[in-house]
GROMACS .gro file of C-alpha atoms in nm:
model
  320
    1UNK     CA    1   0.932  -0.933  -5.923
    2UNK     CA    2   1.271  -0.957  -6.083
    3UNK     CA    3   1.298  -0.687  -6.346
    4UNK     CA    4   1.494  -0.717  -6.676
    5UNK     CA    5   1.871  -0.714  -6.664
    6UNK     CA    6   2.045  -0.381  -6.596
    7UNK     CA    7   1.725  -0.239  -6.430
    8UNK     CA    8   1.752  -0.024  -6.121
    9UNK     CA    9   1.632  -0.149  -5.896
   10UNK     CA   10   1.662  -0.510  -6.021
   11UNK     CA   11   1.370  -0.624  -5.802
   12UNK     CA   12   1.047  -0.487  -5.673
   13UNK     CA   13   0.780  -0.622  -5.438
   14UNK     CA   14   0.407  -0.594  -5.489
   15UNK     CA   15   0.144  -0.607  -5.214
   16UNK     CA   16  -0.229  -0.650  -5.242
   17UNK     CA   17  -0.521  -0.743  -5.024
   18UNK     CA   18  -0.588  -1.115  -4.986
   19UNK     CA   19  -0.894  -1.210  -5.197
   20UNK     CA   20  -0.941  -1.528  -4.970
   21UNK     CA   21  -1.017  -1.303  -4.677
   22UNK     CA   22  -1.293  -1.131  -4.871
   23UNK     CA   23  -1.510  -1.452  -4.818
   24UNK     CA   24  -1.573  -1.332  -4.458
   25UNK     CA   25  -1.619  -0.956  -4.543
   26UNK     CA   26  -1.763  -0.758  -4.817
   27UNK     CA   27  -1.541  -0.650  -5.115
   28UNK     CA   28  -1.608  -0.287  -5.012
   29UNK     CA   29  -1.484  -0.350  -4.659
   30UNK     CA   30  -1.166  -0.515  -4.791
   31UNK     CA   31  -1.094  -0.225  -5.021
   32UNK     CA   32  -1.169   0.025  -4.739
   33UNK     CA   33  -0.915  -0.150  -4.514
   34UNK     CA   34  -0.660  -0.155  -4.788
   35UNK     CA   35  -0.705   0.217  -4.857
   36UNK     CA   36  -0.675   0.284  -4.478
   37UNK     CA   37  -0.341   0.117  -4.476
   38UNK     CA   38  -0.205   0.300  -4.789
   39UNK     CA   39  -0.324   0.642  -4.660
   40UNK     CA   40  -0.128   0.592  -4.350
   41UNK     CA   41   0.165   0.436  -4.529
   42UNK     CA   42   0.197   0.708  -4.777
   43UNK     CA   43   0.178   0.978  -4.505
   44UNK     CA   44   0.507   0.842  -4.354
   45UNK     CA   45   0.685   0.754  -4.679
   46UNK     CA   46   0.959   1.014  -4.652
   47UNK     CA   47   1.137   0.830  -4.363
   48UNK     CA   48   1.431   0.611  -4.478
   49UNK     CA   49   1.328   0.376  -4.199
   50UNK     CA   50   0.974   0.315  -4.344
   51UNK     CA   51   0.919   0.128  -4.662
   52UNK     CA   52   0.820   0.386  -4.929
   53UNK     CA   53   0.568   0.260  -5.193
   54UNK     CA   54   0.653   0.355  -5.544
   55UNK     CA   55   0.291   0.380  -5.673
   56UNK     CA   56  -0.049   0.198  -5.672
   57UNK     CA   57  -0.234   0.031  -5.949
   58UNK     CA   58  -0.575  -0.129  -5.992
   59UNK     CA   59  -0.582  -0.450  -6.190
   60UNK     CA   60  -0.918  -0.617  -6.259
   61UNK     CA   61  -1.070  -0.443  -5.955
   62UNK     CA   62  -0.801  -0.520  -5.715
   63UNK     CA   63  -0.542  -0.270  -5.583
   64UNK     CA   64  -0.178  -0.330  -5.581
   65UNK     CA   65   0.109  -0.142  -5.417
   66UNK     CA   66   0.445  -0.151  -5.586
   67UNK     CA   67   0.725  -0.112  -5.333
   68UNK     CA   68   1.104  -0.160  -5.292
   69UNK     CA   69   1.225  -0.514  -5.252
   70UNK     CA   70   1.377  -0.617  -4.911
   71UNK     CA   71   1.582  -0.934  -4.864
   72UNK     CA   72   1.417  -1.065  -4.547
   73UNK     CA   73   1.205  -0.977  -4.252
   74UNK     CA   74   1.316  -0.917  -3.900
   75UNK     CA   75   1.156  -1.255  -3.809
   76UNK     CA   76   1.391  -1.436  -4.055
   77UNK     CA   77   1.688  -1.242  -3.918
   78UNK     CA   78   1.593  -1.358  -3.567
   79UNK     CA   79   1.551  -1.718  -3.646
   80UNK     CA   80   1.862  -1.736  -3.872
   81UNK     CA   81   2.116  -1.487  -3.748
   82UNK     CA   82   2.083  -1.407  -3.384
   83UNK     CA   83   2.306  -1.686  -3.263
   84UNK     CA   84   2.575  -1.563  -3.490
   85UNK     CA   85   2.564  -1.183  -3.420
   86UNK     CA   86   2.631  -0.969  -3.123
   87UNK     CA   87   2.440  -0.697  -2.956
   88UNK     CA   88   2.548  -0.400  -3.175
   89UNK     CA   89   2.356  -0.505  -3.483
   90UNK     CA   90   2.042  -0.594  -3.264
   91UNK     CA   91   2.053  -0.259  -3.089
   92UNK     CA   92   2.101  -0.073  -3.415
   93UNK     CA   93   1.817  -0.244  -3.582
   94UNK     CA   94   1.573  -0.152  -3.300
   95UNK     CA   95   1.695   0.213  -3.294
   96UNK     CA   96   1.617   0.229  -3.669
   97UNK     CA   97   1.249   0.087  -3.600
   98UNK     CA   98   1.206   0.338  -3.319
   99UNK     CA   99   1.329   0.627  -3.543
  100UNK     CA  100   1.081   0.519  -3.806
  101UNK     CA  101   0.796   0.518  -3.535
  102UNK     CA  102   0.902   0.863  -3.410
  103UNK     CA  103   0.891   0.999  -3.765
  104UNK     CA  104   0.539   0.857  -3.812
  105UNK     CA  105   0.420   0.990  -3.469
  106UNK     CA  106   0.513   1.338  -3.571
  107UNK     CA  107   0.285   1.301  -3.879
  108UNK     CA  108  -0.028   1.164  -3.714
  109UNK     CA  109   0.040   0.799  -3.610
  110UNK     CA  110  -0.095   0.721  -3.273
  111UNK     CA  111  -0.008   0.350  -3.260
  112UNK     CA  112   0.121   0.118  -3.534
  113UNK     CA  113  -0.074  -0.147  -3.321
  114UNK     CA  114   0.073  -0.450  -3.510
  115UNK     CA  115   0.442  -0.410  -3.449
  116UNK     CA  116   0.626  -0.747  -3.488
  117UNK     CA  117   0.935  -0.876  -3.664
  118UNK     CA  118   0.723  -0.994  -3.951
  119UNK     CA  119   0.634  -0.630  -4.017
  120UNK     CA  120   0.995  -0.498  -4.011
  121UNK     CA  121   1.165  -0.548  -4.342
  122UNK     CA  122   1.548  -0.565  -4.371
  123UNK     CA  123   1.768  -0.462  -4.666
  124UNK     CA  124   2.101  -0.622  -4.690
  125UNK     CA  125   2.372  -0.351  -4.683
  126UNK     CA  126   2.652  -0.595  -4.785
  127UNK     CA  127   2.498  -0.621  -5.139
  128UNK     CA  128   2.478  -0.232  -5.164
  129UNK     CA  129   2.816  -0.135  -5.053
  130UNK     CA  130   3.144  -0.162  -5.236
  131UNK     CA  131   3.348  -0.483  -5.151
  132UNK     CA  132   3.538  -0.514  -4.943
  133UNK     CA  133   3.414  -0.285  -4.672
  134UNK     CA  134   3.456  -0.237  -4.310
  135UNK     CA  135   3.103  -0.133  -4.220
  136UNK     CA  136   2.985  -0.255  -3.876
  137UNK     CA  137   2.621  -0.332  -3.974
  138UNK     CA  138   2.481  -0.568  -4.228
  139UNK     CA  139   2.113  -0.472  -4.230
  140UNK     CA  140   1.888  -0.163  -4.257
  141UNK     CA  141   1.553  -0.189  -4.101
  142UNK     CA  142   1.233  -0.055  -4.264
  143UNK     CA  143   0.899  -0.043  -4.095
  144UNK     CA  144   0.600  -0.172  -4.294
  145UNK     CA  145   0.235  -0.288  -4.278
  146UNK     CA  146   0.024  -0.006  -4.147
  147UNK     CA  147  -0.304  -0.193  -4.187
  148UNK     CA  148  -0.381  -0.155  -3.810
  149UNK     CA  149  -0.235   0.193  -3.779
  150UNK     CA  150  -0.448   0.392  -3.530
  151UNK     CA  151  -0.685   0.097  -3.549
  152UNK     CA  152  -0.833   0.149  -3.219
  153UNK     CA  153  -0.929   0.506  -3.305
  154UNK     CA  154  -1.032   0.477  -3.671
  155UNK     CA  155  -1.127   0.113  -3.714
  156UNK     CA  156  -1.253   0.054  -3.359
  157UNK     CA  157  -1.039  -0.241  -3.350
  158UNK     CA  158  -0.782  -0.259  -3.050
  159UNK     CA  159  -0.604  -0.586  -3.142
  160UNK     CA  160  -0.283  -0.691  -3.307
  161UNK     CA  161  -0.069  -1.002  -3.295
  162UNK     CA  162  -0.087  -1.198  -2.970
  163UNK     CA  163   0.272  -1.238  -2.879
  164UNK     CA  164   0.312  -0.863  -2.894
  165UNK     CA  165  -0.016  -0.741  -2.741
  166UNK     CA  166   0.006  -0.509  -2.449
  167UNK     CA  167  -0.251  -0.580  -2.175
  168UNK     CA  168  -0.462  -0.262  -2.279
  169UNK     CA  169  -0.520  -0.412  -2.627
  170UNK     CA  170  -0.748  -0.668  -2.471
  171UNK     CA  171  -0.989  -0.392  -2.378
  172UNK     CA  172  -1.201  -0.162  -2.596
  173UNK     CA  173  -1.202   0.218  -2.550
  174UNK     CA  174  -0.848   0.204  -2.400
  175UNK     CA  175  -0.569   0.441  -2.471
  176UNK     CA  176  -0.316   0.249  -2.700
  177UNK     CA  177  -0.065   0.513  -2.746
  178UNK     CA  178   0.204   0.308  -2.550
  179UNK     CA  179   0.148  -0.032  -2.704
  180UNK     CA  180   0.435   0.014  -2.961
  181UNK     CA  181   0.678   0.039  -2.681
  182UNK     CA  182   0.546  -0.284  -2.535
  183UNK     CA  183   0.599  -0.466  -2.872
  184UNK     CA  184   0.941  -0.315  -2.908
  185UNK     CA  185   1.037  -0.456  -2.566
  186UNK     CA  186   0.942  -0.803  -2.691
  187UNK     CA  187   1.133  -0.745  -3.014
  188UNK     CA  188   1.448  -0.629  -2.829
  189UNK     CA  189   1.440  -0.958  -2.616
  190UNK     CA  190   1.399  -1.167  -2.943
  191UNK     CA  191   1.678  -0.970  -3.119
  192UNK     CA  192   1.926  -1.053  -2.841
  193UNK     CA  193   1.832  -1.400  -2.736
  194UNK     CA  194   1.640  -1.532  -3.034
  195UNK     CA  195   1.337  -1.601  -2.804
  196UNK     CA  196   1.024  -1.438  -2.675
  197UNK     CA  197   1.038  -1.333  -2.309
  198UNK     CA  198   0.827  -1.645  -2.225
  199UNK     CA  199   1.139  -1.856  -2.307
  200UNK     CA  200   1.024  -1.995  -2.653
  201UNK     CA  201   1.119  -1.898  -3.000
  202UNK     CA  202   0.805  -1.726  -3.122
  203UNK     CA  203   0.793  -1.894  -3.468
  204UNK     CA  204   0.817  -2.234  -3.291
  205UNK     CA  205   0.487  -2.180  -3.109
  206UNK     CA  206   0.281  -1.912  -3.308
  207UNK     CA  207   0.068  -1.880  -3.497
  208UNK     CA  208   0.089  -2.256  -3.560
  209UNK     CA  209   0.307  -2.465  -3.323
  210UNK     CA  210   0.574  -2.672  -3.474
  211UNK     CA  211   0.575  -3.058  -3.442
  212UNK     CA  212   0.659  -3.143  -3.091
  213UNK     CA  213   0.567  -2.803  -2.946
  214UNK     CA  214   0.269  -2.750  -2.722
  215UNK     CA  215  -0.044  -2.595  -2.878
  216UNK     CA  216  -0.102  -2.392  -2.568
  217UNK     CA  217   0.024  -2.068  -2.727
  218UNK     CA  218  -0.195  -2.103  -3.031
  219UNK     CA  219  -0.480  -1.976  -2.812
  220UNK     CA  220  -0.554  -1.624  -2.679
  221UNK     CA  221  -0.589  -1.704  -2.307
  222UNK     CA  222  -0.217  -1.778  -2.223
  223UNK     CA  223  -0.100  -1.470  -2.407
  224UNK     CA  224  -0.365  -1.257  -2.230
  225UNK     CA  225  -0.254  -1.398  -1.897
  226UNK     CA  226   0.109  -1.328  -1.981
  227UNK     CA  227   0.038  -0.958  -2.094
  228UNK     CA  228  -0.144  -0.902  -1.773
  229UNK     CA  229   0.107  -1.057  -1.528
  230UNK     CA  230   0.268  -0.793  -1.304
  231UNK     CA  231   0.621  -0.948  -1.311
  232UNK     CA  232   0.698  -1.081  -1.651
  233UNK     CA  233   1.003  -1.319  -1.631
  234UNK     CA  234   1.270  -1.230  -1.872
  235UNK     CA  235   1.420  -1.538  -2.032
  236UNK     CA  236   1.664  -1.700  -1.763
  237UNK     CA  237   1.943  -1.720  -2.013
  238UNK     CA  238   1.944  -1.343  -2.097
  239UNK     CA  239   2.303  -1.227  -2.064
  240UNK     CA  240   2.304  -0.889  -2.222
  241UNK     CA  241   2.346  -0.701  -1.891
  242UNK     CA  242   2.110  -0.581  -1.625
  243UNK     CA  243   2.058  -0.239  -1.797
  244UNK     CA  244   1.901  -0.398  -2.099
  245UNK     CA  245   1.719  -0.660  -1.886
  246UNK     CA  246   1.565  -0.375  -1.680
  247UNK     CA  247   1.489  -0.182  -1.999
  248UNK     CA  248   1.291  -0.468  -2.144
  249UNK     CA  249   1.109  -0.524  -1.809
  250UNK     CA  250   1.006  -0.152  -1.813
  251UNK     CA  251   0.882  -0.179  -2.172
  252UNK     CA  252   0.663  -0.481  -2.074
  253UNK     CA  253   0.512  -0.306  -1.771
  254UNK     CA  254   0.143  -0.381  -1.731
  255UNK     CA  255   0.094  -0.008  -1.664
  256UNK     CA  256   0.150   0.191  -1.985
  257UNK     CA  257   0.253   0.502  -1.776
  258UNK     CA  258   0.553   0.317  -1.646
  259UNK     CA  259   0.689   0.229  -1.992
  260UNK     CA  260   0.947   0.450  -2.144
  261UNK     CA  261   0.870   0.697  -2.419
  262UNK     CA  262   1.001   0.613  -2.761
  263UNK     CA  263   1.254   0.897  -2.727
  264UNK     CA  264   1.385   0.769  -2.389
  265UNK     CA  265   1.379   0.402  -2.528
  266UNK     CA  266   1.589   0.512  -2.826
  267UNK     CA  267   1.845   0.695  -2.607
  268UNK     CA  268   1.874   0.399  -2.367
  269UNK     CA  269   1.956   0.171  -2.660
  270UNK     CA  270   2.216   0.421  -2.791
  271UNK     CA  271   2.372   0.439  -2.445
  272UNK     CA  272   2.391   0.055  -2.430
  273UNK     CA  273   2.547   0.057  -2.785
  274UNK     CA  274   2.809   0.310  -2.689
  275UNK     CA  275   2.913   0.095  -2.388
  276UNK     CA  276   2.949  -0.228  -2.583
  277UNK     CA  277   3.090  -0.092  -2.910
  278UNK     CA  278   3.193   0.280  -2.948
  279UNK     CA  279   3.279   0.234  -3.319
  280UNK     CA  280   2.930   0.104  -3.393
  281UNK     CA  281   2.780   0.380  -3.180
  282UNK     CA  282   2.950   0.653  -3.385
  283UNK     CA  283   2.856   0.489  -3.721
  284UNK     CA  284   2.494   0.468  -3.616
  285UNK     CA  285   2.481   0.828  -3.508
  286UNK     CA  286   2.631   0.927  -3.838
  287UNK     CA  287   2.372   0.701  -4.011
  288UNK     CA  288   2.080   0.858  -3.828
  289UNK     CA  289   2.193   1.212  -3.906
  290UNK     CA  290   2.235   1.132  -4.269
  291UNK     CA  291   1.889   0.979  -4.287
  292UNK     CA  292   1.731   1.258  -4.097
  293UNK     CA  293   1.869   1.498  -4.353
  294UNK     CA  294   1.748   1.276  -4.632
  295UNK     CA  295   1.390   1.269  -4.483
  296UNK     CA  296   1.385   1.660  -4.459
  297UNK     CA  297   1.502   1.683  -4.816
  298UNK     CA  298   1.256   1.428  -4.945
  299UNK     CA  299   0.960   1.617  -4.789
  300UNK     CA  300   1.085   1.944  -4.910
  301UNK     CA  301   1.094   1.844  -5.273
  302UNK     CA  302   0.778   1.642  -5.290
  303UNK     CA  303   0.451   1.837  -5.349
  304UNK     CA  304   0.089   1.732  -5.341
  305UNK     CA  305   0.113   1.614  -5.697
  306UNK     CA  306   0.338   1.343  -5.579
  307UNK     CA  307   0.026   1.187  -5.409
  308UNK     CA  308  -0.121   1.124  -5.756
  309UNK     CA  309   0.092   0.811  -5.781
  310UNK     CA  310  -0.125   0.644  -5.508
  311UNK     CA  311  -0.462   0.684  -5.675
  312UNK     CA  312  -0.680   0.670  -5.365
  313UNK     CA  313  -0.993   0.777  -5.539
  314UNK     CA  314  -0.947   0.520  -5.811
  315UNK     CA  315  -0.903   0.251  -5.550
  316UNK     CA  316  -1.214   0.354  -5.359
  317UNK     CA  317  -1.418   0.334  -5.679
  318UNK     CA  318  -1.267   0.013  -5.824
  319UNK     CA  319  -1.532  -0.240  -5.918
  320UNK     CA  320  -1.789   0.055  -5.871
   0.00000   0.00000   0.00000
């Protein structure tokens, strides 16, 4: 929504549950899933790398979350910008995503479980900085959509989105604590090459294949087979260097134990950034230190009364 002139911010975004999906489940179940997402979302709201909802409101029995407006998703960035950008921006964006995940992990997140470019929102820094400027990055990443957060534990649902599913997500009662690293490995490949490791642009083949594209990847079986393959081929035109190629392949390991931790993944990305662009590396370190300080300050000044803005009880009881 665009707000009146001279408002700050001048735009906001509003999210609700999709009424069309309630045809297949009860209204109560739809609201319960929405509340599940908001409870998780609010728990992690102090990280600058996670979209922080402003407040919730119930209108005619439907809950709405009012949140900051972001100019695009990482999917749109990949489809439009990757051919025209270098590795520094790609590495910096994924470092920010990982920092958001680490922050949430420290506050109870076991697995986001539906990590994908569509669920990473980007804010345009060019429009927020004085012109002209010499800042090396153009976008700031914010993690969103916690509808499947800890889903395998709390909702008894192990799945997510097929192009990003780790092999263990096809099994019930599996430990899914390493699935976010798997998804980040896929996203890193997309950020650098514009393509999924299978060699196709994800948006060309999933969820609905574009004209002229095979319908093969619209089905579960090919994705399941790829996830379980021992040696996942990394796209043949990948030219970012063997270090990043090896990092992606380790993230896509069939064995969760062989994947790097989020911390190790972040440090590997920072090392790669330092080697390819020292100035961007130093700028990103300063940015991370600043936002870590901001997160600590935000948690310190917000009390339990701050949670009243999210009205969980009211949402639970909406429509009786």
